[in-house]
Amino acid sequence: MKLLCYGVRPVEKPFFESLNEKFGYDLVLTEAMLNDESVHLAEGCDAVMLRGNCPGNRKNLEIYKNYGVKYVLTRTVGYNHVDLEAAKEFGLKVAYVPFYSPNAIAELALTMALTLARHTSYTTNNTQQGNFKIDDFMFSKEIRKSTVGIIGLGKIGFTAATIFKGVGANVIGYDVVEKDYLGDTCTQVDLETLLKESDIISMHMPYFKGSNDEFLNAALISKMKDGVILINTSRGELQDIDAILDAVESGKVQAFGTDVLANETAYFNKDLRGTEVDALMTRIMNLYPRVLVTPHVGSYTDEAVSNMVEYSYENLQEFINTGTSKNELA
């Protein structure tokens, strides 16, 4: 079974190889993300493994079919980058990862929130340049005197709630489904209450195309506290980035941290230094350090990578042994 894995960074390679010892796949590991050129690396392969920014669109899936690929694995929980209808039409089996370390994402959300709340990037930027003066912008509110609102109380959201609670915050959360496992970690409230009371809001909800696009928009922001800090480590499609940047510029939003963008393949995994960036990225960069962007590194931890790769290997083994997988999408 020849398996091509896209987007395997050097630091991840040992995980792919060691976890494969009990499966014995013929691995082809490439740092390349899926694109018009790298799609042809699948020639002679039985299966491919994608990352979140690998476009499993109709065009690429048809090429896979023609090369004899039978299985398309995505080592992600989200799967909106894979055209499932096309996969079914071409007879391709698709499976996803239902779960990986929620701490990976939750810890990044906490890191962003504390960095923005304590103005750490601004301060260290000054000291790196030799300016050790303390100014008014560095004055901060302690998180133990803050209310943190978690939107989406699944595994990742609840883990984020637990971590924020652990550093002393009052934590409230919103979810469309009533949760019975929150205990004294988090109080579940309606969305209006969360927006009105939260000093920090962290997004941990899944994205459903055509259903909750740009969920975080101008209308929601208008209901928030003045000076709120916004964090998004879920999906870029959930946010109206222009509305958020407008709110940062006006002062309605004190700061914004995101690990995701709706059109992130135009920027992430690329070195754009010395090139002319587009209007959106120019605007984002000009708002630093009140706007922080990380290039979708939420799952870039030892435990998360291990979880995602092992689940993907298991999905493929189930397909081989039984013709189906418990995590099958198509």
Tab-separated table of C-alpha atoms in Angstrom:
chain	number	residue	atom	x	y	z
A	1	MET	CA	0.000	0.000	0.000
A	2	LYS	CA	1.776	3.113	-1.253
A	3	LEU	CA	0.719	6.197	0.700
A	4	LEU	CA	1.637	9.750	-0.337
A	5	CYS	CA	1.542	12.263	2.526
A	6	TYR	CA	1.488	15.982	1.703
A	7	GLY	CA	2.806	18.825	3.830
A	8	VAL	CA	5.080	16.729	6.017
A	9	ARG	CA	7.459	19.156	7.661
A	10	PRO	CA	10.926	17.891	8.647
A	11	VAL	CA	10.099	17.954	12.353
A	12	GLU	CA	7.034	15.759	11.678
A	13	LYS	CA	8.821	13.112	9.615
A	14	PRO	CA	9.946	10.974	12.609
A	15	PHE	CA	6.324	10.761	13.784
A	16	PHE	CA	5.161	9.500	10.401
A	17	GLU	CA	7.931	6.924	10.267
A	18	SER	CA	7.753	5.599	13.832
A	19	LEU	CA	3.956	5.324	13.837
A	20	ASN	CA	4.136	3.435	10.544
A	21	GLU	CA	6.112	0.600	12.133
A	22	LYS	CA	2.915	-1.246	13.059
A	23	PHE	CA	1.247	-0.590	9.685
A	24	GLY	CA	4.038	-1.072	7.186
A	25	TYR	CA	2.828	1.325	4.501
A	26	ASP	CA	5.134	2.273	1.654
A	27	LEU	CA	5.417	5.944	2.603
A	28	VAL	CA	6.107	8.834	0.261
A	29	LEU	CA	6.600	11.924	2.418
A	30	THR	CA	6.721	15.342	0.805
A	31	GLU	CA	6.955	18.830	2.273
A	32	ALA	CA	4.933	20.115	-0.690
A	33	MET	CA	1.337	21.077	-0.144
A	34	LEU	CA	-1.176	19.886	-2.709
A	35	ASN	CA	-1.149	22.106	-5.797
A	36	ASP	CA	-1.214	21.890	-9.597
A	37	GLU	CA	2.299	20.405	-9.651
A	38	SER	CA	2.392	18.219	-6.543
A	39	VAL	CA	-0.902	16.523	-7.399
A	40	HIS	CA	1.089	14.448	-9.912
A	41	LEU	CA	3.236	12.957	-7.153
A	42	ALA	CA	0.283	10.632	-6.588
A	43	GLU	CA	1.003	8.671	-9.759
A	44	GLY	CA	1.529	5.057	-8.727
A	45	CYS	CA	0.108	5.610	-5.215
A	46	ASP	CA	-2.862	3.816	-3.680
A	47	ALA	CA	-3.696	6.483	-1.117
A	48	VAL	CA	-2.975	10.114	-0.262
A	49	MET	CA	-3.008	12.000	3.016
A	50	LEU	CA	-3.912	15.707	2.956
A	51	ARG	CA	-3.485	18.622	5.344
A	52	GLY	CA	-6.130	21.261	5.928
A	53	ASN	CA	-4.724	23.612	3.297
A	54	CYS	CA	-4.549	20.922	0.617
A	55	PRO	CA	-7.422	21.530	-1.850
A	56	GLY	CA	-9.133	18.211	-2.436
A	57	ASN	CA	-11.231	19.777	-5.168
A	58	ARG	CA	-12.891	18.095	-8.146
A	59	LYS	CA	-9.922	18.724	-10.417
A	60	ASN	CA	-7.385	17.155	-8.079
A	61	LEU	CA	-9.649	14.273	-7.117
A	62	GLU	CA	-10.206	13.408	-10.759
A	63	ILE	CA	-6.447	13.312	-11.287
A	64	TYR	CA	-6.157	10.979	-8.320
A	65	LYS	CA	-8.826	8.705	-9.760
A	66	ASN	CA	-7.036	8.558	-13.087
A	67	TYR	CA	-3.775	7.660	-11.319
A	68	GLY	CA	-5.488	4.774	-9.524
A	69	VAL	CA	-5.690	6.336	-6.072
A	70	LYS	CA	-8.431	4.658	-4.039
A	71	TYR	CA	-8.221	6.369	-0.665
A	72	VAL	CA	-8.070	10.052	0.340
A	73	LEU	CA	-7.271	10.677	3.994
A	74	THR	CA	-7.318	14.081	5.626
A	75	ARG	CA	-5.400	14.395	8.882
A	76	THR	CA	-7.810	17.067	10.083
A	77	VAL	CA	-11.082	17.318	11.958
A	78	GLY	CA	-12.449	19.841	9.465
A	79	TYR	CA	-13.012	18.549	5.954
A	80	ASN	CA	-14.439	21.466	3.989
A	81	HIS	CA	-11.305	21.372	1.793
A	82	VAL	CA	-12.425	18.040	0.284
A	83	ASP	CA	-15.188	17.902	-2.340
A	84	LEU	CA	-17.102	14.932	-0.986
A	85	GLU	CA	-19.608	14.851	-3.837
A	86	ALA	CA	-16.812	14.612	-6.363
A	87	ALA	CA	-15.108	11.940	-4.272
A	88	LYS	CA	-18.271	9.836	-4.296
A	89	GLU	CA	-18.675	10.341	-8.031
A	90	PHE	CA	-15.101	9.148	-8.632
A	91	GLY	CA	-15.412	6.209	-6.255
A	92	LEU	CA	-12.800	7.515	-3.816
A	93	LYS	CA	-12.978	6.547	-0.152
A	94	VAL	CA	-12.484	9.539	2.166
A	95	ALA	CA	-11.928	9.589	5.928
A	96	TYR	CA	-11.107	12.281	8.463
A	97	VAL	CA	-9.690	12.524	11.978
A	98	PRO	CA	-12.503	12.824	14.538
A	99	PHE	CA	-10.268	13.935	17.388
A	100	TYR	CA	-6.764	15.072	18.265
A	101	SER	CA	-5.187	16.751	21.243
A	102	PRO	CA	-7.595	19.545	22.209
A	103	ASN	CA	-4.838	21.041	24.340
A	104	ALA	CA	-2.878	21.987	21.219
A	105	ILE	CA	-5.570	24.422	20.084
A	106	ALA	CA	-6.655	25.508	23.545
A	107	GLU	CA	-3.095	26.363	24.584
A	108	LEU	CA	-2.634	28.525	21.490
A	109	ALA	CA	-5.881	30.360	22.264
A	110	LEU	CA	-4.669	31.048	25.805
A	111	THR	CA	-1.253	32.147	24.523
A	112	MET	CA	-2.809	34.606	22.097
A	113	ALA	CA	-5.225	35.946	24.700
A	114	LEU	CA	-2.537	36.548	27.305
A	115	THR	CA	-0.113	37.987	24.759
A	116	LEU	CA	-2.709	40.515	23.619
A	117	ALA	CA	-4.062	41.255	27.099
A	118	ARG	CA	-0.581	41.895	28.505
A	119	HIS	CA	0.627	43.664	25.321
A	120	THR	CA	3.611	41.304	25.266
A	121	SER	CA	4.373	41.592	21.553
A	122	TYR	CA	4.333	45.380	21.761
A	123	THR	CA	6.571	45.421	24.824
A	124	THR	CA	9.150	42.896	23.612
A	125	ASN	CA	9.204	44.625	20.235
A	126	ASN	CA	10.246	47.808	22.051
A	127	THR	CA	12.903	46.122	24.163
A	128	GLN	CA	14.317	44.269	21.151
A	129	GLN	CA	14.957	47.695	19.658
A	130	GLY	CA	16.543	48.960	22.861
A	131	ASN	CA	13.517	50.862	24.236
A	132	PHE	CA	12.972	49.823	27.860
A	133	LYS	CA	10.592	52.634	28.831
A	134	ILE	CA	7.217	51.714	30.293
A	135	ASP	CA	4.284	53.495	28.657
A	136	ASP	CA	0.517	53.634	29.080
A	137	PHE	CA	-0.167	51.045	26.354
A	138	MET	CA	1.536	48.373	28.483
A	139	PHE	CA	-0.957	48.788	31.346
A	140	SER	CA	-3.034	45.608	31.581
A	141	LYS	CA	-6.060	44.048	33.195
A	142	GLU	CA	-5.390	40.787	35.010
A	143	ILE	CA	-7.141	37.789	33.527
A	144	ARG	CA	-8.458	36.732	36.935
A	145	LYS	CA	-10.579	39.879	36.842
A	146	SER	CA	-11.800	39.094	33.333
A	147	THR	CA	-14.686	37.134	31.912
A	148	VAL	CA	-13.732	34.800	29.079
A	149	GLY	CA	-16.450	33.707	26.671
A	150	ILE	CA	-15.992	30.424	24.794
A	151	ILE	CA	-18.045	30.008	21.624
A	152	GLY	CA	-18.335	26.290	20.940
A	153	LEU	CA	-18.160	23.894	23.900
A	154	GLY	CA	-16.972	20.710	22.238
A	155	LYS	CA	-13.731	18.952	23.252
A	156	ILE	CA	-11.505	21.855	22.241
A	157	GLY	CA	-13.796	24.559	23.590
A	158	PHE	CA	-14.204	22.818	26.932
A	159	THR	CA	-10.446	22.294	27.195
A	160	ALA	CA	-9.959	26.000	26.497
A	161	ALA	CA	-12.519	26.796	29.191
A	162	THR	CA	-10.632	24.572	31.641
A	163	ILE	CA	-7.296	26.252	30.886
A	164	PHE	CA	-8.710	29.779	31.160
A	165	LYS	CA	-10.410	28.785	34.410
A	166	GLY	CA	-7.062	27.487	35.639
A	167	VAL	CA	-5.468	30.923	35.344
A	168	GLY	CA	-8.288	32.513	37.289
A	169	ALA	CA	-10.749	33.785	34.687
A	170	ASN	CA	-14.502	33.688	35.064
A	171	VAL	CA	-15.511	31.470	32.136
A	172	ILE	CA	-18.846	31.414	30.340
A	173	GLY	CA	-19.678	29.542	27.164
A	174	TYR	CA	-22.171	29.292	24.337
A	175	ASP	CA	-23.117	26.260	22.275
A	176	VAL	CA	-26.184	25.345	20.241
A	177	VAL	CA	-26.328	22.081	22.216
A	178	GLU	CA	-26.762	22.042	25.988
A	179	LYS	CA	-23.717	20.457	27.629
A	180	ASP	CA	-23.930	18.341	30.786
A	181	TYR	CA	-20.210	18.028	31.526
A	182	LEU	CA	-19.249	21.625	32.272
A	183	GLY	CA	-19.375	21.348	36.066
A	184	ASP	CA	-18.012	24.431	37.782
A	185	THR	CA	-15.533	25.053	34.965
A	186	CYS	CA	-17.850	27.046	32.764
A	187	THR	CA	-21.369	28.439	32.887
A	188	GLN	CA	-23.335	27.892	29.683
A	189	VAL	CA	-25.218	31.011	28.622
A	190	ASP	CA	-27.056	32.295	25.571
A	191	LEU	CA	-25.092	34.078	22.868
A	192	GLU	CA	-26.428	37.537	23.756
A	193	THR	CA	-25.215	37.178	27.338
A	194	LEU	CA	-21.806	35.959	26.257
A	195	LEU	CA	-21.339	38.872	23.872
A	196	LYS	CA	-22.419	41.418	26.474
A	197	GLU	CA	-20.354	40.115	29.399
A	198	SER	CA	-17.088	38.801	27.922
A	199	ASP	CA	-13.787	40.678	28.079
A	200	ILE	CA	-12.158	37.991	25.926
A	201	ILE	CA	-13.993	35.837	23.375
A	202	SER	CA	-12.412	32.680	21.989
A	203	MET	CA	-13.919	30.863	18.993
A	204	HIS	CA	-13.964	27.042	19.032
A	205	MET	CA	-16.915	26.152	16.859
A	206	PRO	CA	-16.932	23.935	13.735
A	207	TYR	CA	-17.453	25.443	10.312
A	208	PHE	CA	-20.361	24.316	8.138
A	209	LYS	CA	-20.244	25.807	4.668
A	210	GLY	CA	-23.398	27.734	3.818
A	211	SER	CA	-24.595	27.598	7.420
A	212	ASN	CA	-22.340	29.663	9.673
A	213	ASP	CA	-20.157	31.554	7.204
A	214	GLU	CA	-18.838	34.806	8.739
A	215	PHE	CA	-20.536	33.990	12.031
A	216	LEU	CA	-18.310	36.542	13.732
A	217	ASN	CA	-19.518	39.654	11.919
A	218	ALA	CA	-20.272	43.325	12.443
A	219	ALA	CA	-23.696	42.630	13.941
A	220	LEU	CA	-22.221	40.369	16.629
A	221	ILE	CA	-19.339	42.717	17.316
A	222	SER	CA	-21.750	45.598	17.908
A	223	LYS	CA	-23.225	43.628	20.840
A	224	MET	CA	-19.856	43.066	22.502
A	225	LYS	CA	-18.181	45.037	25.256
A	226	ASP	CA	-16.037	47.951	24.172
A	227	GLY	CA	-12.410	46.880	24.316
A	228	VAL	CA	-13.070	43.161	23.901
A	229	ILE	CA	-10.250	40.846	22.800
A	230	LEU	CA	-11.172	38.350	20.053
A	231	ILE	CA	-9.427	35.028	19.402
A	232	ASN	CA	-10.104	32.584	16.560
A	233	THR	CA	-8.262	29.263	16.412
A	234	SER	CA	-11.026	27.369	14.616
A	235	ARG	CA	-11.739	28.240	10.958
A	236	GLY	CA	-11.187	31.442	8.991
A	237	GLU	CA	-14.511	31.112	7.207
A	238	LEU	CA	-16.246	31.769	10.533
A	239	GLN	CA	-15.059	35.383	10.649
A	240	ASP	CA	-15.771	38.496	8.618
A	241	ILE	CA	-12.185	39.673	8.676
A	242	ASP	CA	-12.965	43.152	7.322
A	243	ALA	CA	-15.584	43.741	10.012
A	244	ILE	CA	-13.137	42.648	12.705
A	245	LEU	CA	-10.357	44.881	11.407
A	246	ASP	CA	-12.826	47.778	11.199
A	247	ALA	CA	-13.635	47.187	14.873
A	248	VAL	CA	-9.949	47.089	15.824
A	249	GLU	CA	-9.332	50.354	13.986
A	250	SER	CA	-12.298	52.017	15.676
A	251	GLY	CA	-11.272	50.780	19.129
A	252	LYS	CA	-14.421	48.717	19.647
A	253	VAL	CA	-12.182	45.644	19.641
A	254	GLN	CA	-9.001	46.118	21.683
A	255	ALA	CA	-7.113	43.327	19.937
A	256	PHE	CA	-7.560	40.317	17.676
A	257	GLY	CA	-5.600	37.091	17.400
A	258	THR	CA	-6.208	34.504	14.703
A	259	ASP	CA	-4.586	31.263	13.592
A	260	VAL	CA	-6.806	31.062	10.530
A	261	LEU	CA	-7.964	33.091	7.523
A	262	ALA	CA	-10.668	32.321	4.982
A	263	ASN	CA	-8.263	32.453	2.049
A	264	GLU	CA	-5.212	31.398	3.992
A	265	THR	CA	-3.593	29.355	1.207
A	266	ALA	CA	-2.738	32.688	-0.427
A	267	TYR	CA	-0.438	33.464	2.518
A	268	PHE	CA	0.300	30.514	4.775
A	269	ASN	CA	3.258	28.233	4.059
A	270	LYS	CA	4.792	31.001	1.954
A	271	ASP	CA	7.612	33.461	2.638
A	272	LEU	CA	6.218	36.771	1.409
A	273	ARG	CA	9.077	38.947	2.657
A	274	GLY	CA	10.252	41.307	-0.055
A	275	THR	CA	7.069	40.879	-2.084
A	276	GLU	CA	4.087	43.158	-2.450
A	277	VAL	CA	1.245	41.752	-0.362
A	278	ASP	CA	-2.419	42.390	-1.082
A	279	ALA	CA	-4.660	44.985	0.577
A	280	LEU	CA	-5.954	42.614	3.264
A	281	MET	CA	-2.545	41.466	4.437
A	282	THR	CA	-1.210	45.021	4.289
A	283	ARG	CA	-4.028	46.090	6.567
A	284	ILE	CA	-3.408	43.198	8.964
A	285	MET	CA	0.317	43.857	9.119
A	286	ASN	CA	-0.242	47.575	9.741
A	287	LEU	CA	-2.370	46.744	12.781
A	288	TYR	CA	0.374	44.748	14.492
A	289	PRO	CA	0.724	44.306	17.482
A	290	ARG	CA	-3.003	44.768	18.103
A	291	VAL	CA	-3.643	42.096	15.483
A	292	LEU	CA	-1.651	38.869	15.701
A	293	VAL	CA	-1.689	36.160	13.038
A	294	THR	CA	-0.173	32.697	13.277
A	295	PRO	CA	-0.141	30.553	10.100
A	296	HIS	CA	-2.540	27.781	11.174
A	297	VAL	CA	-0.172	26.223	13.703
A	298	GLY	CA	-2.805	25.243	16.262
A	299	SER	CA	-2.283	21.529	15.670
A	300	TYR	CA	1.485	21.860	15.259
A	301	THR	CA	2.433	20.029	18.466
A	302	ASP	CA	3.943	16.629	19.198
A	303	GLU	CA	0.751	15.142	20.606
A	304	ALA	CA	-1.583	16.559	17.951
A	305	VAL	CA	0.605	15.351	15.071
A	306	SER	CA	0.829	11.889	16.625
A	307	ASN	CA	-2.947	11.744	17.023
A	308	MET	CA	-3.687	12.925	13.479
A	309	VAL	CA	-1.209	10.617	11.770
A	310	GLU	CA	-2.167	7.552	13.794
A	311	TYR	CA	-5.882	8.079	13.212
A	312	SER	CA	-5.221	8.484	9.486
A	313	TYR	CA	-3.169	5.291	9.364
A	314	GLU	CA	-5.941	3.456	11.218
A	315	ASN	CA	-8.566	4.828	8.826
A	316	LEU	CA	-6.596	3.470	5.889
A	317	GLN	CA	-6.135	0.083	7.560
A	318	GLU	CA	-9.884	-0.172	8.159
A	319	PHE	CA	-10.569	0.637	4.505
A	320	ILE	CA	-8.134	-2.092	3.439
A	321	ASN	CA	-9.496	-4.706	5.851
A	322	THR	CA	-13.229	-4.016	5.690
A	323	GLY	CA	-13.888	-1.633	2.793
A	324	THR	CA	-15.168	0.999	5.208
A	325	SER	CA	-14.011	3.137	8.143
A	326	LYS	CA	-15.733	4.430	11.245
A	327	ASN	CA	-14.490	7.878	10.221
A	328	GLU	CA	-15.609	7.574	6.589
A	329	LEU	CA	-16.977	10.676	4.866
A	330	ALA	CA	-17.396	9.254	1.349
